[in-house]
């Protein structure tokens, strides 16, 4: 069996990656999403082990010291990391594994695994992103401002990704991601 694809799925906070990802996971049993560890507090509705493994700073540092992360980064005051073992296991099983991560993590993955496919999701406009972050109502004004600043910085690096997909409509964007994946798989085979 051939190995699965390692796909970096990045884009600003609030850009709608989660919605696109849900659509991808729903109809495609070969696609899996890596569950990251984070020191951030759970948002309402988030479940430990589903959206994230919610860990303490000590637990995070412990896994880091054991070389347990494929990549890790600090983002607006919290630590995030991709546990290594499940990702390699799923790739060996031939599954396509998506990492929903930010820019610094992507740069680490790109360096260590140049064969990864990287996709950057952008909003139709910056105003749209602002509106979505405010509309979500899960963060304070201060955190939103920090996240928007980070989003601007990340947008400036979009040329580093293999593909840029505009999230004008979640279904359309999900279909575009699927055709990217199937193109890359046909090149690999
Ligand atoms: P949020 O707090 O909104 O869930 O995530 C904040 C940012 O951290 C998002 O851009 C998200 O994609 C990113 N992120 C989530 N998990 C990881 C991870 O394991 N590693 C890295 N580098 N970024 C992550």
PDB file of C-alpha atoms and ligand atoms in Angstrom:
ATOM      1  CA  UNK A   1       0.000   0.000   0.000  1.00  0.00           C
ATOM      2  CA  UNK A   2       1.339   3.471  -0.769  1.00  0.00           C
ATOM      3  CA  UNK A   3       1.769   5.972   2.029  1.00  0.00           C
ATOM      4  CA  UNK A   4      -0.826   8.667   2.531  1.00  0.00           C
ATOM      5  CA  UNK A   5      -0.269  12.366   1.840  1.00  0.00           C
ATOM      6  CA  UNK A   6       0.778  14.744   4.580  1.00  0.00           C
ATOM      7  CA  UNK A   7      -1.260  17.888   4.009  1.00  0.00           C
ATOM      8  CA  UNK A   8      -0.633  21.170   5.808  1.00  0.00           C
ATOM      9  CA  UNK A   9      -3.886  23.068   5.991  1.00  0.00           C
ATOM     10  CA  UNK A  10      -3.233  26.608   7.154  1.00  0.00           C
ATOM     11  CA  UNK A  11      -4.889  30.010   7.179  1.00  0.00           C
ATOM     12  CA  UNK A  12      -5.827  32.754   9.585  1.00  0.00           C
ATOM     13  CA  UNK A  13      -7.861  32.149  12.683  1.00  0.00           C
ATOM     14  CA  UNK A  14     -11.531  32.626  11.744  1.00  0.00           C
ATOM     15  CA  UNK A  15     -11.006  32.005   8.037  1.00  0.00           C
ATOM     16  CA  UNK A  16     -13.276  28.958   8.091  1.00  0.00           C
ATOM     17  CA  UNK A  17     -10.708  26.141   7.977  1.00  0.00           C
ATOM     18  CA  UNK A  18     -12.755  24.191  10.518  1.00  0.00           C
ATOM     19  CA  UNK A  19     -15.906  24.315   8.378  1.00  0.00           C
ATOM     20  CA  UNK A  20     -14.049  23.239   5.241  1.00  0.00           C
ATOM     21  CA  UNK A  21     -12.325  20.491   7.210  1.00  0.00           C
ATOM     22  CA  UNK A  22     -15.666  19.148   8.474  1.00  0.00           C
ATOM     23  CA  UNK A  23     -16.919  18.911   4.898  1.00  0.00           C
ATOM     24  CA  UNK A  24     -13.740  17.100   3.842  1.00  0.00           C
ATOM     25  CA  UNK A  25     -13.926  14.607   6.703  1.00  0.00           C
ATOM     26  CA  UNK A  26     -17.632  13.908   6.203  1.00  0.00           C
ATOM     27  CA  UNK A  27     -17.409  12.550   2.685  1.00  0.00           C
ATOM     28  CA  UNK A  28     -13.894  11.136   2.528  1.00  0.00           C
ATOM     29  CA  UNK A  29     -12.924   8.207   4.742  1.00  0.00           C
ATOM     30  CA  UNK A  30      -9.344   8.388   3.506  1.00  0.00           C
ATOM     31  CA  UNK A  31      -8.873  11.864   4.999  1.00  0.00           C
ATOM     32  CA  UNK A  32      -7.946  12.223   8.667  1.00  0.00           C
ATOM     33  CA  UNK A  33      -7.310  15.303  10.759  1.00  0.00           C
ATOM     34  CA  UNK A  34      -4.460  15.241  13.218  1.00  0.00           C
ATOM     35  CA  UNK A  35      -5.599  16.252  16.711  1.00  0.00           C
ATOM     36  CA  UNK A  36      -3.155  18.759  18.185  1.00  0.00           C
ATOM     37  CA  UNK A  37      -2.240  19.378  21.781  1.00  0.00           C
ATOM     38  CA  UNK A  38      -2.745  22.901  23.093  1.00  0.00           C
ATOM     39  CA  UNK A  39      -2.392  24.813  26.330  1.00  0.00           C
ATOM     40  CA  UNK A  40      -5.303  27.089  25.291  1.00  0.00           C
ATOM     41  CA  UNK A  41      -8.522  26.754  27.307  1.00  0.00           C
ATOM     42  CA  UNK A  42     -11.346  24.886  25.539  1.00  0.00           C
ATOM     43  CA  UNK A  43     -14.007  27.033  23.851  1.00  0.00           C
ATOM     44  CA  UNK A  44     -17.615  26.220  24.507  1.00  0.00           C
ATOM     45  CA  UNK A  45     -18.529  22.986  22.740  1.00  0.00           C
ATOM     46  CA  UNK A  46     -14.941  21.831  22.282  1.00  0.00           C
ATOM     47  CA  UNK A  47     -14.253  18.308  23.505  1.00  0.00           C
ATOM     48  CA  UNK A  48     -10.934  17.009  24.792  1.00  0.00           C
ATOM     49  CA  UNK A  49      -9.502  14.541  22.280  1.00  0.00           C
ATOM     50  CA  UNK A  50     -11.768  15.748  19.459  1.00  0.00           C
ATOM     51  CA  UNK A  51     -10.858  19.379  18.632  1.00  0.00           C
ATOM     52  CA  UNK A  52      -7.670  19.280  20.703  1.00  0.00           C
ATOM     53  CA  UNK A  53      -5.944  17.528  23.546  1.00  0.00           C
ATOM     54  CA  UNK A  54      -6.199  20.273  26.154  1.00  0.00           C
ATOM     55  CA  UNK A  55      -3.054  20.003  28.242  1.00  0.00           C
ATOM     56  CA  UNK A  56      -1.224  21.968  30.899  1.00  0.00           C
ATOM     57  CA  UNK A  57       2.025  23.741  30.132  1.00  0.00           C
ATOM     58  CA  UNK A  58       3.853  21.030  32.103  1.00  0.00           C
ATOM     59  CA  UNK A  59       2.275  18.236  30.047  1.00  0.00           C
ATOM     60  CA  UNK A  60       3.117  20.109  26.837  1.00  0.00           C
ATOM     61  CA  UNK A  61       6.736  20.624  27.864  1.00  0.00           C
ATOM     62  CA  UNK A  62       6.978  16.998  28.891  1.00  0.00           C
ATOM     63  CA  UNK A  63       5.903  15.721  25.452  1.00  0.00           C
ATOM     64  CA  UNK A  64       8.227  18.249  23.839  1.00  0.00           C
ATOM     65  CA  UNK A  65      11.159  17.002  25.918  1.00  0.00           C
ATOM     66  CA  UNK A  66      10.375  13.450  24.779  1.00  0.00           C
ATOM     67  CA  UNK A  67      10.553  14.603  21.137  1.00  0.00           C
ATOM     68  CA  UNK A  68       6.857  13.781  20.822  1.00  0.00           C
ATOM     69  CA  UNK A  69       5.940  16.633  18.457  1.00  0.00           C
ATOM     70  CA  UNK A  70       6.207  16.727  14.683  1.00  0.00           C
ATOM     71  CA  UNK A  71       6.098  20.522  14.994  1.00  0.00           C
ATOM     72  CA  UNK A  72       5.058  22.988  17.642  1.00  0.00           C
ATOM     73  CA  UNK A  73       4.618  26.737  18.015  1.00  0.00           C
ATOM     74  CA  UNK A  74       3.382  29.476  20.247  1.00  0.00           C
ATOM     75  CA  UNK A  75       0.394  31.370  18.915  1.00  0.00           C
ATOM     76  CA  UNK A  76      -1.084  34.432  20.646  1.00  0.00           C
ATOM     77  CA  UNK A  77       0.134  33.328  24.067  1.00  0.00           C
ATOM     78  CA  UNK A  78      -0.615  29.590  23.892  1.00  0.00           C
ATOM     79  CA  UNK A  79       1.372  26.523  22.827  1.00  0.00           C
ATOM     80  CA  UNK A  80       0.176  24.216  20.053  1.00  0.00           C
ATOM     81  CA  UNK A  81       1.795  21.035  18.780  1.00  0.00           C
ATOM     82  CA  UNK A  82       1.178  18.034  16.519  1.00  0.00           C
ATOM     83  CA  UNK A  83       1.747  14.698  18.287  1.00  0.00           C
ATOM     84  CA  UNK A  84       4.118  12.763  16.037  1.00  0.00           C
ATOM     85  CA  UNK A  85       3.177   9.131  16.562  1.00  0.00           C
ATOM     86  CA  UNK A  86      -0.465   9.125  15.335  1.00  0.00           C
ATOM     87  CA  UNK A  87       0.464  11.073  12.194  1.00  0.00           C
ATOM     88  CA  UNK A  88       3.107   8.571  11.092  1.00  0.00           C
ATOM     89  CA  UNK A  89       0.859   5.646  11.941  1.00  0.00           C
ATOM     90  CA  UNK A  90      -1.979   7.016   9.799  1.00  0.00           C
ATOM     91  CA  UNK A  91       0.354   7.853   6.902  1.00  0.00           C
ATOM     92  CA  UNK A  92       1.692   4.278   7.003  1.00  0.00           C
ATOM     93  CA  UNK A  93      -1.881   3.037   6.839  1.00  0.00           C
ATOM     94  CA  UNK A  94      -2.255   4.941   3.570  1.00  0.00           C
ATOM     95  CA  UNK A  95      -4.490   7.667   5.040  1.00  0.00           C
ATOM     96  CA  UNK A  96      -4.147  11.310   3.994  1.00  0.00           C
ATOM     97  CA  UNK A  97      -3.417  13.295   7.131  1.00  0.00           C
ATOM     98  CA  UNK A  98      -4.311  16.974   7.426  1.00  0.00           C
ATOM     99  CA  UNK A  99      -2.492  19.223   9.896  1.00  0.00           C
ATOM    100  CA  UNK A 100      -4.505  22.333  10.710  1.00  0.00           C
ATOM    101  CA  UNK A 101      -1.609  24.470  11.890  1.00  0.00           C
ATOM    102  CA  UNK A 102      -0.252  28.018  11.781  1.00  0.00           C
ATOM    103  CA  UNK A 103       2.672  29.441   9.835  1.00  0.00           C
ATOM    104  CA  UNK A 104       5.609  28.685  12.155  1.00  0.00           C
ATOM    105  CA  UNK A 105       4.524  25.048  12.425  1.00  0.00           C
ATOM    106  CA  UNK A 106       4.175  24.828   8.655  1.00  0.00           C
ATOM    107  CA  UNK A 107       7.739  26.060   8.150  1.00  0.00           C
ATOM    108  CA  UNK A 108       9.014  23.269  10.444  1.00  0.00           C
ATOM    109  CA  UNK A 109       6.980  20.616   8.602  1.00  0.00           C
ATOM    110  CA  UNK A 110       8.085  21.911   5.183  1.00  0.00           C
ATOM    111  CA  UNK A 111      11.712  21.657   6.231  1.00  0.00           C
ATOM    112  CA  UNK A 112      11.462  18.182   7.761  1.00  0.00           C
ATOM    113  CA  UNK A 113       8.976  16.741   5.209  1.00  0.00           C
ATOM    114  CA  UNK A 114       9.457  18.562   1.905  1.00  0.00           C
ATOM    115  CA  UNK A 115       7.090  16.082   0.246  1.00  0.00           C
ATOM    116  CA  UNK A 116       4.133  17.521   2.188  1.00  0.00           C
ATOM    117  CA  UNK A 117       1.364  19.326   0.302  1.00  0.00           C
ATOM    118  CA  UNK A 118       0.614  22.763   1.695  1.00  0.00           C
ATOM    119  CA  UNK A 119      -2.655  24.614   1.283  1.00  0.00           C
ATOM    120  CA  UNK A 120      -3.328  28.119   2.570  1.00  0.00           C
ATOM    121  CA  UNK A 121      -6.932  29.196   3.004  1.00  0.00           C
ATOM    122  CA  UNK A 122      -7.614  32.915   2.556  1.00  0.00           C
ATOM    123  CA  UNK A 123     -10.758  34.936   3.239  1.00  0.00           C
ATOM    124  CA  UNK A 124     -12.433  36.698   0.291  1.00  0.00           C
ATOM    125  CA  UNK A 125     -11.320  39.938   1.991  1.00  0.00           C
ATOM    126  CA  UNK A 126      -9.715  41.102   5.222  1.00  0.00           C
ATOM    127  CA  UNK A 127     -12.971  42.821   6.207  1.00  0.00           C
ATOM    128  CA  UNK A 128     -14.747  39.481   5.924  1.00  0.00           C
ATOM    129  CA  UNK A 129     -12.216  37.921   8.305  1.00  0.00           C
ATOM    130  CA  UNK A 130     -12.697  40.742  10.806  1.00  0.00           C
ATOM    131  CA  UNK A 131     -16.447  40.246  10.666  1.00  0.00           C
ATOM    132  CA  UNK A 132     -16.140  36.476  11.155  1.00  0.00           C
ATOM    133  CA  UNK A 133     -13.847  36.789  14.163  1.00  0.00           C
ATOM    134  CA  UNK A 134     -16.172  39.284  15.822  1.00  0.00           C
ATOM    135  CA  UNK A 135     -19.255  37.248  14.885  1.00  0.00           C
ATOM    136  CA  UNK A 136     -17.846  34.105  16.463  1.00  0.00           C
ATOM    137  CA  UNK A 137     -18.021  35.886  19.818  1.00  0.00           C
ATOM    138  CA  UNK A 138     -15.598  33.490  21.488  1.00  0.00           C
ATOM    139  CA  UNK A 139     -12.670  35.842  22.050  1.00  0.00           C
ATOM    140  CA  UNK A 140     -12.129  39.145  23.822  1.00  0.00           C
ATOM    141  CA  UNK A 141     -11.475  42.316  21.766  1.00  0.00           C
ATOM    142  CA  UNK A 142      -7.844  42.170  22.797  1.00  0.00           C
ATOM    143  CA  UNK A 143      -7.399  38.589  21.602  1.00  0.00           C
ATOM    144  CA  UNK A 144      -9.261  39.364  18.358  1.00  0.00           C
ATOM    145  CA  UNK A 145      -6.916  42.280  17.687  1.00  0.00           C
ATOM    146  CA  UNK A 146      -3.883  40.036  18.306  1.00  0.00           C
ATOM    147  CA  UNK A 147      -5.317  37.332  16.041  1.00  0.00           C
ATOM    148  CA  UNK A 148      -6.011  39.850  13.261  1.00  0.00           C
ATOM    149  CA  UNK A 149      -2.456  41.165  13.489  1.00  0.00           C
ATOM    150  CA  UNK A 150      -1.120  37.608  13.231  1.00  0.00           C
ATOM    151  CA  UNK A 151      -3.501  36.955  10.319  1.00  0.00           C
ATOM    152  CA  UNK A 152      -2.060  39.930   8.395  1.00  0.00           C
ATOM    153  CA  UNK A 153       1.477  38.661   8.977  1.00  0.00           C
ATOM    154  CA  UNK A 154       0.513  35.150   7.867  1.00  0.00           C
ATOM    155  CA  UNK A 155      -1.190  36.451   4.725  1.00  0.00           C
ATOM    156  CA  UNK A 156       2.093  38.039   3.693  1.00  0.00           C
ATOM    157  CA  UNK A 157       3.629  34.551   3.643  1.00  0.00           C
ATOM    158  CA  UNK A 158       1.031  32.880   1.464  1.00  0.00           C
ATOM    159  CA  UNK A 159       3.515  32.542  -1.412  1.00  0.00           C
ATOM    160  CA  UNK A 160       5.353  29.898   0.654  1.00  0.00           C
ATOM    161  CA  UNK A 161       2.444  27.484   0.248  1.00  0.00           C
ATOM    162  CA  UNK A 162       1.903  25.153  -2.716  1.00  0.00           C
ATOM    163  CA  UNK A 163      -1.727  26.239  -3.122  1.00  0.00           C
ATOM    164  CA  UNK A 164      -3.887  29.171  -2.027  1.00  0.00           C
ATOM    165  CA  UNK A 165      -7.636  28.536  -1.808  1.00  0.00           C
ATOM    166  CA  UNK A 166     -10.181  31.337  -1.310  1.00  0.00           C
ATOM    167  CA  UNK A 167     -12.931  30.466   1.155  1.00  0.00           C
ATOM    168  CA  UNK A 168     -15.744  32.304  -0.608  1.00  0.00           C
ATOM    169  CA  UNK A 169     -17.988  29.281  -0.083  1.00  0.00           C
ATOM    170  CA  UNK A 170     -17.136  26.309   2.140  1.00  0.00           C
ATOM    171  CA  UNK A 171     -18.457  23.631  -0.266  1.00  0.00           C
ATOM    172  CA  UNK A 172     -16.661  25.112  -3.243  1.00  0.00           C
ATOM    173  CA  UNK A 173     -13.419  25.510  -1.274  1.00  0.00           C
ATOM    174  CA  UNK A 174     -13.681  21.902   0.012  1.00  0.00           C
ATOM    175  CA  UNK A 175     -14.086  20.668  -3.573  1.00  0.00           C
ATOM    176  CA  UNK A 176     -11.047  22.646  -4.648  1.00  0.00           C
ATOM    177  CA  UNK A 177      -9.018  21.057  -1.833  1.00  0.00           C
ATOM    178  CA  UNK A 178     -10.221  17.604  -2.904  1.00  0.00           C
ATOM    179  CA  UNK A 179      -9.137  18.153  -6.487  1.00  0.00           C
ATOM    180  CA  UNK A 180      -5.702  19.338  -5.280  1.00  0.00           C
ATOM    181  CA  UNK A 181      -5.348  16.138  -3.243  1.00  0.00           C
ATOM    182  CA  UNK A 182      -6.442  13.882  -6.068  1.00  0.00           C
ATOM    183  CA  UNK A 183      -4.048  15.636  -8.509  1.00  0.00           C
ATOM    184  CA  UNK A 184      -1.164  15.182  -6.090  1.00  0.00           C
ATOM    185  CA  UNK A 185      -2.012  11.535  -5.545  1.00  0.00           C
ATOM    186  CA  UNK A 186      -2.116  10.846  -9.267  1.00  0.00           C
ATOM    187  CA  UNK A 187       1.322  12.466  -9.665  1.00  0.00           C
ATOM    188  CA  UNK A 188       2.686  10.319  -6.809  1.00  0.00           C
ATOM    189  CA  UNK A 189       1.304   7.025  -8.166  1.00  0.00           C
TER     190      UNK A 189
HETATM  191  P1  LIG B   1      -7.264  28.205  17.676  1.00  0.00           P
HETATM  192  O1  LIG B   1      -6.851  28.679  19.028  1.00  0.00           O
HETATM  193  O2  LIG B   1      -8.093  29.230  16.935  1.00  0.00           O
HETATM  194  O3  LIG B   1      -7.913  26.841  17.714  1.00  0.00           O
HETATM  195  O4  LIG B   1      -5.919  28.019  16.831  1.00  0.00           O
HETATM  196  C1  LIG B   1      -5.024  29.074  16.668  1.00  0.00           C
HETATM  197  C2  LIG B   1      -4.066  28.749  15.548  1.00  0.00           C
HETATM  198  O5  LIG B   1      -3.234  27.659  15.933  1.00  0.00           O
HETATM  199  C3  LIG B   1      -4.750  28.339  14.248  1.00  0.00           C
HETATM  200  O6  LIG B   1      -4.090  28.970  13.161  1.00  0.00           O
HETATM  201  C4  LIG B   1      -4.550  26.846  14.219  1.00  0.00           C
HETATM  202  O7  LIG B   1      -4.524  26.330  12.899  1.00  0.00           O
HETATM  203  C5  LIG B   1      -3.182  26.740  14.875  1.00  0.00           C
HETATM  204  N1  LIG B   1      -2.883  25.397  15.381  1.00  0.00           N
HETATM  205  C6  LIG B   1      -3.741  24.471  15.859  1.00  0.00           C
HETATM  206  N2  LIG B   1      -3.081  23.360  16.199  1.00  0.00           N
HETATM  207  C7  LIG B   1      -1.781  23.572  15.915  1.00  0.00           C
HETATM  208  C8  LIG B   1      -0.595  22.775  16.025  1.00  0.00           C
HETATM  209  O8  LIG B   1      -0.580  21.620  16.430  1.00  0.00           O
HETATM  210  N3  LIG B   1       0.574  23.369  15.645  1.00  0.00           N
HETATM  211  C9  LIG B   1       0.629  24.633  15.169  1.00  0.00           C
HETATM  212  N4  LIG B   1       1.829  25.094  14.799  1.00  0.00           N
HETATM  213  N5  LIG B   1      -0.460  25.397  15.042  1.00  0.00           N
HETATM  214  C10 LIG B   1      -1.653  24.886  15.417  1.00  0.00           C
END
